[in-house]
């Protein structure tokens, strides 16, 4: 690390003429705010209960449901198959209260874990926020997860209740006998079996009056499992207090205004879906669209047109996929409603920013950087700020970010090193569930280590370089090599496996596996295909190796750890580096 970089990517800066912006940005003067802002300034953007208590879901829904926005549309839900439902803040207030009452009736205790394994649906929004309103810890799981991924999460968290549906529940039953703490299965879809509760029946019977539980700001609101280099996915736990920064960042970065129609494309199983696809926009009282179904370029452009989306938050892989379809498709639609576009999850290529300038009538993408652990956008391109295509932008006021060397010394501008943050921003994770040692690994020399490498240019813009660890970002989704390796070696044909991310034009990275075959098995396309299906079924559709290479042995340290760094270097023709710990 810490090599002197000779040159930063130079791309033409996109400047903005304030008089041409359709609406005045909520954050007027970035540099000024960065100088003067204190986190306590943001406290009055949210509602508090007496005694310094707070509730994240109360802020997202109830304060509007009880106020002037009671009859404003909060959610336009389009299932992607022609069925559209609209919900006002008042209606979401009632639905979340109903679900909180269901949890009360079941005797769920404060801070117990309530999980959701559902496709994007009104029930998912209502259930997730209802659980937070109640004082449980809510966690949605990505609906493409297979049985192993489900088991890891429910087991580690000790979840006591799970809301799923009649289609997805079979994957849960494959591992249900390994989950002694899971007491309640609530099934959406009218065909609950014996031993299950029916969502429809319970919700119909529950009262729609429930006063959000006043929580200590440090009590937990939601958790999400995410991947690291080693071990199983870890449960990143967030507090009710996060709402302060979630509200502020949605307001300043995504710059939502009362008249906006906002659309975040991320699934609720990922942090972007939770923070900026549920909590932040609603805390700001904005109408948002939720689109079900799979990625489909025509449907996406049609969604922007039909609902007059004005603020759009999506991901680079989606942008590249839209770009790959050519410019004729967007030309068929009226996209003039768009006011601002944002992206997150992986580096956004300068071409993506420029493509947007052409296709969306001079509305570029604003790249935003953050992590499941950071709980909020931390480095970003603000609406009032010129964009340097390819750069992640600048830190949120109140956030100190730096580039450091191995010893935590701050490096001068232009040098590449570890991207670190000064701990203490309100939305920072509070815990790794059940694993204080893992939590502590993030902090060293007074810094929080992001695991990313980056550099800062002379104007203070941050540029992403890569990951400092083995975490793979494929199509914007975070995958741990260990999880994939563990799934692979459960296949009878595989003795050992090493997994890396391999750069890919469309997906950012694809997962590549190097495997050593068990005696008696021979390399064939059929075997590889079978192995891919096997991993897909166990883990998830996005977490299988798109490339598999059979090798005789894997490079390992003397203590037996697979050296993924070496596999990657070989694959990409990079310098092999220090191999002194390598086994013979
Ligand atoms: C990567 C997603 C480049 C980065 C919200 C980070 C990015 C990890 C960007 C977190 C960006 C996120 N440019 N890389 N704008 N945003 N990343 O937890 O490696 O799923 O550490 O959170 O995604 O992924 P996570």
Coordinates of C-alpha atoms and ligand atoms in Angstrom, one line a residue:
X1 CA 0.0 0.0 0.0
X2 CA 0.9 3.6 0.3
X3 CA 2.6 3.7 -3.1
X4 CA 3.0 7.1 -4.5
X5 CA 0.6 7.4 -7.3
X6 CA 1.8 9.2 -10.3
X7 CA -1.4 10.5 -11.6
X8 CA -5.1 10.6 -10.7
X9 CA -7.7 9.9 -13.3
X10 CA -8.3 13.2 -15.0
X11 CA -11.7 13.6 -16.4
X12 CA -13.5 16.8 -17.2
X13 CA -15.2 18.2 -14.2
X14 CA -19.0 18.6 -14.3
X15 CA -19.9 22.0 -13.0
X16 CA -23.4 23.0 -12.1
X17 CA -25.0 26.3 -12.6
X18 CA -27.1 26.9 -9.5
X19 CA -29.6 29.1 -11.4
X20 CA -30.4 26.0 -13.7
X21 CA -31.1 23.6 -10.8
X22 CA -34.8 22.9 -10.7
X23 CA -34.8 23.1 -6.9
X24 CA -32.5 24.8 -4.5
X25 CA -30.3 22.1 -2.9
X26 CA -31.0 21.6 0.8
X27 CA -27.3 21.9 1.6
X28 CA -26.4 25.3 0.2
X29 CA -22.7 25.6 1.0
X30 CA -20.7 22.4 1.5
X31 CA -17.4 24.0 2.5
X32 CA -19.1 26.3 5.0
X33 CA -21.1 23.4 6.6
X34 CA -18.1 21.2 6.8
X35 CA -16.3 23.9 8.8
X36 CA -19.2 24.7 11.2
X37 CA -21.4 21.7 11.5
X38 CA -21.8 19.8 14.7
X39 CA -23.8 16.6 15.1
X40 CA -25.9 18.2 17.7
X41 CA -27.2 20.6 15.0
X42 CA -28.9 17.6 13.4
X43 CA -30.7 16.4 16.5
X44 CA -33.7 18.8 16.0
X45 CA -34.4 17.3 12.5
X46 CA -35.9 14.3 14.2
X47 CA -38.6 13.9 16.9
X48 CA -37.6 12.8 20.4
X49 CA -39.7 11.5 23.3
X50 CA -39.4 12.9 26.8
X51 CA -36.3 11.9 28.7
X52 CA -34.1 11.8 25.5
X53 CA -35.8 8.7 24.2
X54 CA -36.3 8.1 20.4
X55 CA -37.7 5.6 17.9
X56 CA -36.4 5.2 14.4
X57 CA -39.7 4.0 13.0
X58 CA -41.7 6.7 14.8
X59 CA -39.6 9.2 12.9
X60 CA -39.9 7.4 9.6
X61 CA -43.7 7.0 9.7
X62 CA -45.7 8.0 12.8
X63 CA -44.6 11.6 13.0
X64 CA -46.0 12.1 9.5
X65 CA -49.0 9.8 10.1
X66 CA -50.0 12.0 13.0
X67 CA -49.2 15.2 11.2
X68 CA -49.8 17.2 8.1
X69 CA -48.7 14.4 5.8
X70 CA -51.2 11.9 7.0
X71 CA -52.9 11.6 3.7
X72 CA -49.8 12.1 1.5
X73 CA -48.8 9.0 -0.5
X74 CA -45.7 7.4 1.2
X75 CA -45.4 4.3 -0.9
X76 CA -46.3 3.5 -4.5
X77 CA -45.8 -0.2 -4.7
X78 CA -45.6 -1.7 -8.2
X79 CA -45.1 -5.5 -8.1
X80 CA -43.6 -5.4 -11.6
X81 CA -46.5 -7.4 -13.0
X82 CA -49.0 -4.8 -13.4
X83 CA -50.4 -4.6 -9.9
X84 CA -50.0 -1.2 -8.2
X85 CA -50.9 -0.3 -4.6
X86 CA -50.6 3.1 -2.9
X87 CA -50.2 3.7 0.8
X88 CA -50.4 7.0 2.6
X89 CA -48.3 7.8 5.7
X90 CA -51.5 7.3 7.7
X91 CA -52.1 3.9 6.3
X92 CA -48.5 2.8 6.9
X93 CA -48.8 4.2 10.4
X94 CA -51.8 1.8 10.9
X95 CA -50.1 -1.2 9.3
X96 CA -46.9 -0.8 11.3
X97 CA -49.0 -0.5 14.5
X98 CA -50.8 -3.6 13.6
X99 CA -47.6 -5.6 13.2
X100 CA -46.2 -4.2 16.5
X101 CA -49.4 -5.4 18.1
X102 CA -48.9 -8.9 16.5
X103 CA -45.4 -9.0 18.1
X104 CA -46.9 -7.9 21.4
X105 CA -49.5 -10.6 21.3
X106 CA -46.8 -13.2 20.6
X107 CA -44.9 -12.0 23.7
X108 CA -41.8 -10.9 21.7
X109 CA -39.5 -9.1 24.1
X110 CA -37.8 -5.8 23.6
X111 CA -34.6 -6.2 21.5
X112 CA -35.4 -9.8 20.4
X113 CA -34.7 -10.4 16.8
X114 CA -37.4 -10.5 14.2
X115 CA -36.4 -11.5 10.7
X116 CA -38.0 -11.1 7.3
X117 CA -37.5 -13.3 4.3
X118 CA -39.7 -11.8 1.7
X119 CA -39.7 -10.4 -1.8
X120 CA -40.2 -6.6 -1.9
X121 CA -43.8 -6.2 -0.8
X122 CA -46.0 -3.9 1.2
X123 CA -45.8 -6.5 4.0
X124 CA -42.0 -6.2 4.1
X125 CA -42.1 -2.5 4.5
X126 CA -44.8 -2.6 7.2
X127 CA -43.3 -5.5 9.0
X128 CA -39.8 -4.2 9.1
X129 CA -40.9 -0.8 10.5
X130 CA -43.5 -2.3 12.7
X131 CA -40.8 -4.4 14.4
X132 CA -38.6 -1.4 15.0
X133 CA -41.6 0.6 16.3
X134 CA -42.2 -2.2 18.8
X135 CA -38.6 -2.2 20.0
X136 CA -37.5 -5.5 18.5
X137 CA -34.4 -5.7 16.3
X138 CA -35.5 -6.0 12.7
X139 CA -33.6 -7.7 9.9
X140 CA -34.6 -8.3 6.3
X141 CA -32.8 -11.1 4.4
X142 CA -32.2 -11.0 0.7
X143 CA -34.9 -13.2 -0.9
X144 CA -32.4 -15.0 -3.2
X145 CA -30.7 -16.6 -0.2
X146 CA -30.5 -20.3 0.0
X147 CA -30.8 -22.5 3.1
X148 CA -27.2 -22.2 4.3
X149 CA -27.3 -18.4 4.1
X150 CA -30.6 -18.4 6.0
X151 CA -29.4 -20.8 8.7
X152 CA -26.2 -18.8 9.3
X153 CA -28.2 -15.6 9.9
X154 CA -31.1 -17.0 12.0
X155 CA -28.8 -19.1 14.1
X156 CA -26.2 -16.5 14.9
X157 CA -28.8 -13.8 15.7
X158 CA -31.0 -16.2 17.7
X159 CA -34.0 -14.9 15.8
X160 CA -37.3 -15.7 17.5
X161 CA -39.7 -14.8 14.7
X162 CA -39.5 -14.9 11.0
X163 CA -41.9 -13.4 8.5
X164 CA -41.8 -15.2 5.1
X165 CA -44.2 -16.3 2.5
X166 CA -45.7 -19.5 1.1
X167 CA -43.2 -19.7 -1.7
X168 CA -40.0 -18.9 0.2
X169 CA -40.7 -20.8 3.3
X170 CA -39.5 -24.2 1.9
X171 CA -35.9 -22.9 2.0
X172 CA -36.3 -22.1 5.6
X173 CA -37.8 -25.6 6.4
X174 CA -34.6 -27.2 5.0
X175 CA -32.7 -25.8 8.0
X176 CA -35.5 -25.2 10.5
X177 CA -34.6 -28.1 12.8
X178 CA -31.2 -26.4 13.3
X179 CA -32.9 -23.3 14.7
X180 CA -34.2 -24.0 18.2
X181 CA -34.7 -20.4 19.0
X182 CA -37.0 -19.7 16.1
X183 CA -40.4 -19.9 17.7
X184 CA -42.8 -18.1 15.3
X185 CA -43.2 -18.4 11.6
X186 CA -45.5 -15.9 10.2
X187 CA -46.6 -16.6 6.6
X188 CA -47.8 -14.0 4.1
X189 CA -50.1 -15.4 1.5
X190 CA -53.1 -16.9 3.1
X191 CA -52.0 -20.5 3.3
X192 CA -50.3 -20.9 6.7
X193 CA -50.0 -24.5 7.7
X194 CA -50.2 -26.1 11.1
X195 CA -47.6 -24.6 13.5
X196 CA -47.5 -21.4 11.4
X197 CA -49.2 -18.1 11.9
X198 CA -51.1 -16.4 9.0
X199 CA -50.0 -12.8 8.4
X200 CA -53.4 -11.9 7.0
X201 CA -55.3 -13.4 10.0
X202 CA -53.0 -11.9 12.6
X203 CA -53.0 -8.5 11.0
X204 CA -56.7 -8.5 10.5
X205 CA -57.2 -9.2 14.2
X206 CA -54.6 -6.7 15.5
X207 CA -55.5 -3.2 16.6
X208 CA -54.1 -0.4 14.4
X209 CA -53.2 1.7 17.5
X210 CA -49.8 1.3 18.9
X211 CA -47.6 4.0 20.5
X212 CA -44.1 3.6 19.3
X213 CA -41.9 2.4 22.1
X214 CA -39.6 5.1 23.4
X215 CA -36.1 3.6 23.1
X216 CA -32.8 4.6 24.5
X217 CA -30.9 6.2 21.5
X218 CA -28.3 3.4 21.8
X219 CA -30.8 0.6 21.8
X220 CA -30.7 -1.4 18.6
X221 CA -33.1 -0.9 15.7
X222 CA -32.0 -3.1 12.8
X223 CA -29.2 -5.5 11.9
X224 CA -27.9 -6.8 8.7
X225 CA -25.4 -9.6 8.0
X226 CA -22.6 -8.7 5.7
X227 CA -19.4 -10.5 4.5
X228 CA -15.8 -10.0 5.5
X229 CA -12.6 -11.8 4.4
X230 CA -12.8 -14.6 7.0
X231 CA -15.5 -16.5 8.7
X232 CA -19.3 -16.5 8.3
X233 CA -21.3 -13.3 7.6
X234 CA -21.3 -11.0 10.6
X235 CA -24.3 -9.3 12.1
X236 CA -23.8 -5.6 11.9
X237 CA -26.1 -4.0 14.5
X238 CA -27.4 -0.4 14.3
X239 CA -29.0 1.8 16.9
X240 CA -32.2 4.0 17.0
X241 CA -29.9 7.0 17.1
X242 CA -28.8 6.3 13.5
X243 CA -32.0 8.1 12.4
X244 CA -30.4 11.5 13.0
X245 CA -27.7 10.9 10.4
X246 CA -30.0 8.9 8.1
X247 CA -32.4 11.8 8.0
X248 CA -29.7 14.4 7.5
X249 CA -27.8 12.5 4.8
X250 CA -31.0 11.8 2.9
X251 CA -31.8 15.5 3.1
X252 CA -28.3 16.8 2.2
X253 CA -27.1 14.2 -0.2
X254 CA -30.1 12.7 -1.9
X255 CA -31.5 16.2 -1.5
X256 CA -35.1 15.1 -1.4
X257 CA -37.8 17.8 -1.4
X258 CA -41.4 17.6 -0.6
X259 CA -42.6 17.4 -4.2
X260 CA -40.1 14.6 -5.1
X261 CA -41.0 11.1 -6.2
X262 CA -38.0 9.1 -5.1
X263 CA -36.9 5.6 -6.2
X264 CA -34.2 3.5 -4.7
X265 CA -33.6 0.3 -6.6
X266 CA -31.8 -1.7 -3.9
X267 CA -33.4 -4.7 -2.3
X268 CA -34.3 -4.4 1.4
X269 CA -31.9 -7.3 2.1
X270 CA -29.0 -4.9 1.6
X271 CA -28.2 -1.8 3.6
X272 CA -29.0 0.7 0.8
X273 CA -32.5 -0.8 0.6
X274 CA -33.1 -0.4 4.3
X275 CA -31.5 3.0 4.9
X276 CA -32.3 4.8 1.7
X277 CA -35.1 2.7 0.4
X278 CA -37.2 2.8 3.6
X279 CA -36.1 4.9 6.5
X280 CA -34.4 8.0 5.1
X281 CA -36.9 9.1 2.5
X282 CA -39.8 8.5 4.8
X283 CA -38.2 10.3 7.7
X284 CA -38.1 13.2 5.2
X285 CA -41.8 12.7 4.4
X286 CA -41.2 11.9 0.7
X287 CA -43.2 9.7 -1.6
X288 CA -41.2 6.7 -2.8
X289 CA -41.7 4.0 -5.4
X290 CA -41.0 0.4 -4.7
X291 CA -40.6 -1.8 -7.7
X292 CA -40.9 -5.6 -7.5
X293 CA -39.7 -8.2 -10.0
X294 CA -36.3 -8.6 -11.7
X295 CA -34.1 -6.1 -13.4
X296 CA -35.5 -5.2 -16.8
X297 CA -34.2 -2.1 -18.6
X298 CA -37.5 -1.4 -20.4
X299 CA -39.4 -1.6 -17.1
X300 CA -36.9 0.6 -15.3
X301 CA -37.1 3.4 -17.8
X302 CA -40.9 3.0 -17.8
X303 CA -41.0 3.2 -14.0
X304 CA -39.1 6.6 -14.2
X305 CA -41.6 7.8 -16.8
X306 CA -44.8 6.5 -15.4
X307 CA -44.3 7.6 -11.8
X308 CA -42.4 10.7 -12.7
X309 CA -39.4 9.8 -10.6
X310 CA -37.4 12.9 -9.8
X311 CA -34.7 11.4 -7.5
X312 CA -33.2 8.1 -8.4
X313 CA -30.7 6.0 -6.4
X314 CA -29.2 2.9 -8.0
X315 CA -25.9 1.0 -8.5
X316 CA -23.1 1.0 -11.1
X317 CA -23.8 -2.6 -12.3
X318 CA -27.4 -1.5 -13.1
X319 CA -26.1 1.6 -14.9
X320 CA -23.6 -0.5 -16.9
X321 CA -26.4 -2.9 -17.8
X322 CA -28.6 -0.1 -18.9
X323 CA -25.8 1.4 -20.9
X324 CA -25.1 -1.9 -22.6
X325 CA -28.6 -2.0 -24.0
X326 CA -27.9 1.0 -26.1
X327 CA -29.4 4.5 -26.2
X328 CA -32.4 3.6 -28.2
X329 CA -34.3 2.2 -25.3
X330 CA -34.1 5.4 -23.1
X331 CA -35.1 7.5 -26.1
X332 CA -38.5 5.8 -26.2
X333 CA -39.4 7.1 -22.7
X334 CA -40.0 10.5 -21.3
X335 CA -37.4 10.8 -18.6
X336 CA -37.7 14.5 -18.0
X337 CA -39.0 14.1 -14.5
X338 CA -35.5 13.2 -13.2
X339 CA -33.9 15.9 -11.2
X340 CA -30.9 14.0 -9.6
X341 CA -29.3 10.6 -9.9
X342 CA -27.2 8.8 -7.4
X343 CA -25.2 5.6 -7.3
X344 CA -23.6 3.3 -4.7
X345 CA -21.9 0.0 -4.0
X346 CA -18.9 -0.1 -6.3
X347 CA -16.8 2.3 -8.3
X348 CA -18.9 4.2 -10.8
X349 CA -17.0 4.5 -14.1
X350 CA -16.7 8.0 -15.5
X351 CA -18.4 6.7 -18.6
X352 CA -21.5 6.0 -16.5
X353 CA -21.6 9.5 -15.2
X354 CA -21.2 10.9 -18.7
X355 CA -23.7 8.5 -20.2
X356 CA -26.2 9.8 -17.7
X357 CA -25.4 13.4 -18.9
X358 CA -26.5 12.4 -22.4
X359 CA -29.4 10.1 -21.7
X360 CA -31.0 12.1 -18.8
X361 CA -30.6 15.5 -20.2
X362 CA -27.5 16.8 -18.3
X363 CA -28.4 15.0 -15.1
X364 CA -25.2 13.1 -14.1
X365 CA -24.9 10.4 -11.5
X366 CA -23.7 11.4 -8.1
X367 CA -21.5 8.7 -6.7
X368 CA -21.9 8.0 -3.0
X369 CA -19.6 5.9 -0.8
X370 CA -20.5 4.0 2.4
X371 CA -20.8 0.6 4.0
X372 CA -23.2 -1.6 6.0
X373 CA -21.1 -0.8 9.0
X374 CA -21.2 3.0 8.5
X375 CA -25.0 3.1 8.4
X376 CA -25.1 6.2 6.3
X377 CA -23.5 7.8 3.2
X378 CA -20.2 9.2 4.4
X379 CA -18.3 10.3 1.3
X380 CA -20.3 11.7 -1.6
X381 CA -20.9 14.1 -4.4
X382 CA -23.3 16.7 -3.2
X383 CA -25.8 18.4 -5.5
X384 CA -24.3 21.8 -5.0
X385 CA -20.8 20.6 -5.7
X386 CA -19.0 20.1 -9.1
X387 CA -18.6 16.4 -9.9
X388 CA -15.3 14.9 -10.9
X389 CA -16.4 11.7 -12.8
X390 CA -14.8 8.7 -11.2
X391 CA -14.4 10.3 -7.8
X392 CA -16.5 9.4 -4.7
X393 CA -16.7 13.0 -3.7
X394 CA -16.1 14.5 -0.3
X395 CA -16.9 13.6 3.3
X396 CA -20.3 14.4 4.9
X397 CA -20.0 17.4 7.2
X398 CA -19.2 16.0 10.6
X399 CA -17.3 13.1 9.2
X400 CA -13.5 13.0 9.3
X401 CA -12.0 10.7 6.6
X402 CA -8.3 10.2 5.8
X403 CA -5.8 8.1 4.0
X404 CA -3.2 6.4 6.2
X405 CA -0.2 4.2 6.0
X406 CA 0.3 0.9 7.8
X407 CA 0.9 2.7 11.1
X408 CA -2.1 4.9 10.9
X409 CA -0.1 8.0 9.9
X410 CA -2.1 10.4 7.6
X411 CA -0.6 10.4 4.1
X412 CA -0.3 13.5 2.0
X413 CA -2.7 14.1 -0.9
X414 CA -2.2 12.0 -4.0
X415 CA -0.8 9.0 -2.1
X416 CA -2.7 5.8 -2.0
X417 CA -3.4 4.1 1.4
X418 CA -6.1 2.8 3.7
X419 CA -9.3 4.7 3.8
X420 CA -10.1 5.4 7.5
X421 CA -12.7 7.3 9.4
X422 CA -12.6 9.0 12.8
X423 CA -15.1 6.9 14.9
X424 CA -18.1 8.6 16.4
X425 CA -20.5 9.5 13.6
X426 CA -24.1 8.8 14.8
X427 CA -25.0 6.0 12.3
X428 CA -21.9 4.0 13.0
X429 CA -22.6 0.3 13.8
X430 CA -22.8 -0.4 17.5
X431 CA -21.8 -4.1 17.5
X432 CA -21.0 -7.1 15.6
X433 CA -23.6 -9.4 17.0
X434 CA -22.1 -12.0 19.4
X435 CA -18.6 -11.1 18.3
X436 CA -16.9 -8.3 20.1
X437 CA -13.5 -9.4 18.8
X438 CA -14.6 -8.9 15.2
X439 CA -16.0 -5.5 16.1
X440 CA -12.7 -4.5 17.7
X441 CA -10.7 -5.5 14.5
X442 CA -12.2 -2.5 12.8
X443 CA -10.5 0.0 15.1
X444 CA -6.8 0.7 15.3
X445 CA -4.7 3.8 16.0
X446 CA -7.8 5.8 16.8
X447 CA -9.3 5.1 13.4
X448 CA -12.1 3.0 12.0
X449 CA -10.6 1.0 9.0
X450 CA -13.0 0.6 6.1
X451 CA -11.1 -2.2 4.4
X452 CA -10.9 0.0 1.3
X453 CA -7.9 1.8 -0.2
X454 CA -8.2 5.2 -1.7
X455 CA -6.5 8.5 -2.3
X456 CA -7.4 12.2 -2.0
X457 CA -6.6 14.7 -4.7
X458 CA -5.5 18.3 -4.4
X459 CA -9.1 19.6 -4.3
X460 CA -10.1 17.2 -1.5
X461 CA -12.0 14.7 -3.7
X462 CA -11.7 11.1 -2.7
X463 CA -10.9 8.4 -5.3
X464 CA -11.5 4.8 -4.7
X465 CA -8.6 2.4 -5.4
X466 CA -9.8 -1.0 -4.2
X467 CA -10.3 -3.4 -1.3
X468 CA -7.4 -4.0 1.1
X469 CA -8.9 -7.4 1.9
X470 CA -10.4 -10.3 0.0
X471 CA -14.0 -9.2 0.1
X472 CA -15.6 -9.5 -3.3
X473 CA -18.0 -6.9 -4.7
X474 CA -20.0 -8.6 -7.5
X475 CA -22.7 -6.6 -9.1
X476 CA -22.5 -4.3 -6.1
X477 CA -23.2 -7.1 -3.7
X478 CA -20.8 -8.0 -1.0
X479 CA -19.6 -11.6 -0.9
X480 CA -17.1 -13.2 1.4
X481 CA -14.7 -15.7 -0.3
X482 CA -14.9 -17.9 2.8
X483 CA -18.6 -18.4 2.5
X484 CA -18.3 -19.5 -1.1
X485 CA -15.3 -21.7 -0.3
X486 CA -17.2 -23.4 2.5
X487 CA -20.2 -24.1 0.2
X488 CA -17.8 -25.4 -2.5
X489 CA -16.1 -27.9 -0.3
X490 CA -19.4 -29.4 0.7
X491 CA -19.6 -30.7 -2.8
X492 CA -18.4 -34.3 -3.0
X493 CA -16.1 -33.6 -6.0
X494 CA -14.1 -30.9 -4.2
X495 CA -11.4 -31.3 -1.7
X496 CA -10.2 -27.7 -1.5
X497 CA -11.3 -24.4 -2.9
X498 CA -9.9 -20.8 -3.1
X499 CA -12.1 -18.0 -4.2
X500 CA -11.3 -14.5 -5.6
X501 CA -13.0 -11.6 -7.3
X502 CA -12.0 -11.3 -10.9
X503 CA -12.5 -7.9 -12.6
X504 CA -15.4 -7.9 -15.0
X505 CA -16.6 -5.1 -17.3
X506 CA -20.3 -5.5 -16.5
X507 CA -20.4 -6.8 -12.9
X508 CA -17.4 -5.0 -11.5
X509 CA -16.1 -8.4 -10.4
X510 CA -17.2 -12.0 -10.9
X511 CA -16.5 -14.7 -8.4
X512 CA -13.8 -17.1 -9.6
X513 CA -13.1 -20.4 -7.8
X514 CA -10.0 -22.5 -8.0
X515 CA -10.7 -26.1 -6.9
X516 CA -8.8 -29.2 -6.2
X517 CA -10.9 -32.3 -7.2
X518 CA -11.4 -35.4 -5.1
X519 CA -9.9 -38.6 -6.4
X520 CA -12.0 -40.2 -9.1
X521 CA -13.5 -36.9 -10.4
X522 CA -12.5 -35.4 -13.7
X523 CA -12.8 -31.9 -14.9
X524 CA -15.7 -31.3 -17.3
X525 CA -18.1 -28.5 -18.2
X526 CA -20.9 -30.6 -16.8
X527 CA -19.2 -31.0 -13.5
X528 CA -18.5 -27.3 -13.3
X529 CA -22.1 -26.5 -14.1
X530 CA -23.3 -28.9 -11.4
X531 CA -21.0 -27.2 -8.9
X532 CA -22.3 -23.8 -9.8
X533 CA -25.9 -24.9 -9.3
X534 CA -24.9 -26.5 -6.0
X535 CA -23.5 -23.2 -4.6
X536 CA -26.3 -21.2 -6.0
X537 CA -28.8 -23.3 -4.2
X538 CA -27.0 -23.3 -0.9
X539 CA -26.0 -19.6 -0.8
X540 CA -27.7 -17.4 -3.2
X541 CA -28.1 -16.6 -6.9
X542 CA -25.4 -13.9 -6.8
X543 CA -22.8 -15.7 -4.8
X544 CA -21.9 -18.6 -7.1
X545 CA -18.6 -18.8 -9.0
X546 CA -19.2 -17.8 -12.6
X547 CA -15.7 -19.2 -13.4
X548 CA -14.2 -22.4 -12.0
X549 CA -10.7 -23.6 -12.7
X550 CA -9.5 -27.0 -11.6
X551 CA -6.0 -26.9 -10.2
X552 CA -3.7 -29.5 -8.7
X553 CA -3.1 -27.6 -5.5
X554 CA -3.7 -24.3 -3.9
X555 CA -1.0 -21.9 -2.6
X556 CA -1.1 -22.0 1.2
X557 CA 0.7 -20.4 4.2
X558 CA 2.6 -22.8 6.5
X559 CA -0.3 -22.6 8.9
X560 CA -2.6 -23.9 6.1
X561 CA -4.4 -20.7 5.1
X562 CA -5.2 -20.3 1.4
X563 CA -3.3 -17.4 -0.1
X564 CA -6.1 -15.8 -2.1
X565 CA -3.8 -12.8 -2.8
X566 CA -1.5 -15.1 -4.7
X567 CA -4.4 -16.7 -6.7
X568 CA -5.5 -13.2 -7.6
X569 CA -2.0 -12.1 -8.6
X570 CA -1.5 -15.1 -10.8
X571 CA -4.9 -14.7 -12.4
X572 CA -4.4 -11.1 -13.1
X573 CA -0.7 -11.2 -14.0
X574 CA 0.1 -8.9 -11.0
X575 CA 3.4 -9.0 -9.0
X576 CA 3.3 -11.8 -6.6
X577 CA 4.7 -9.9 -3.7
X578 CA 5.9 -11.3 -0.4
X579 CA 5.7 -15.1 -0.3
X580 CA 7.8 -15.7 2.7
X581 CA 4.9 -17.3 4.6
X582 CA 4.1 -19.6 1.7
X583 CA 4.1 -23.4 2.3
X584 CA 6.7 -25.2 0.1
Ligands
LIG1 C1 -17.8 -0.7 -1.8 C2 -22.9 -0.7 0.4 C3 -16.5 2.3 -4.7 C4 -16.6 -0.5 -0.9 C5 -23.5 0.6 0.8 C6 -17.2 -0.6 0.5 C7 -17.9 1.4 -3.1 C8 -18.3 -1.7 0.3 C9 -18.7 2.6 -3.2 C10 -19.4 -1.7 1.2 C11 -18.4 3.6 -4.1 C12 -19.5 1.2 -1.7 N1 -17.3 3.4 -4.9 N2 -16.8 1.3 -3.9 N3 -19.1 4.6 -4.3 N4 -19.7 2.4 -2.3 N5 -18.4 0.6 -2.2 O1 -21.5 -3.0 3.0 O2 -15.7 -1.5 -1.1 O3 -22.6 -3.7 0.8 O4 -16.3 -0.9 1.5 O5 -22.4 -1.3 1.6 O6 -18.7 -1.4 -1.1 O7 -20.4 -2.6 0.8 P1 -21.7 -2.7 1.6

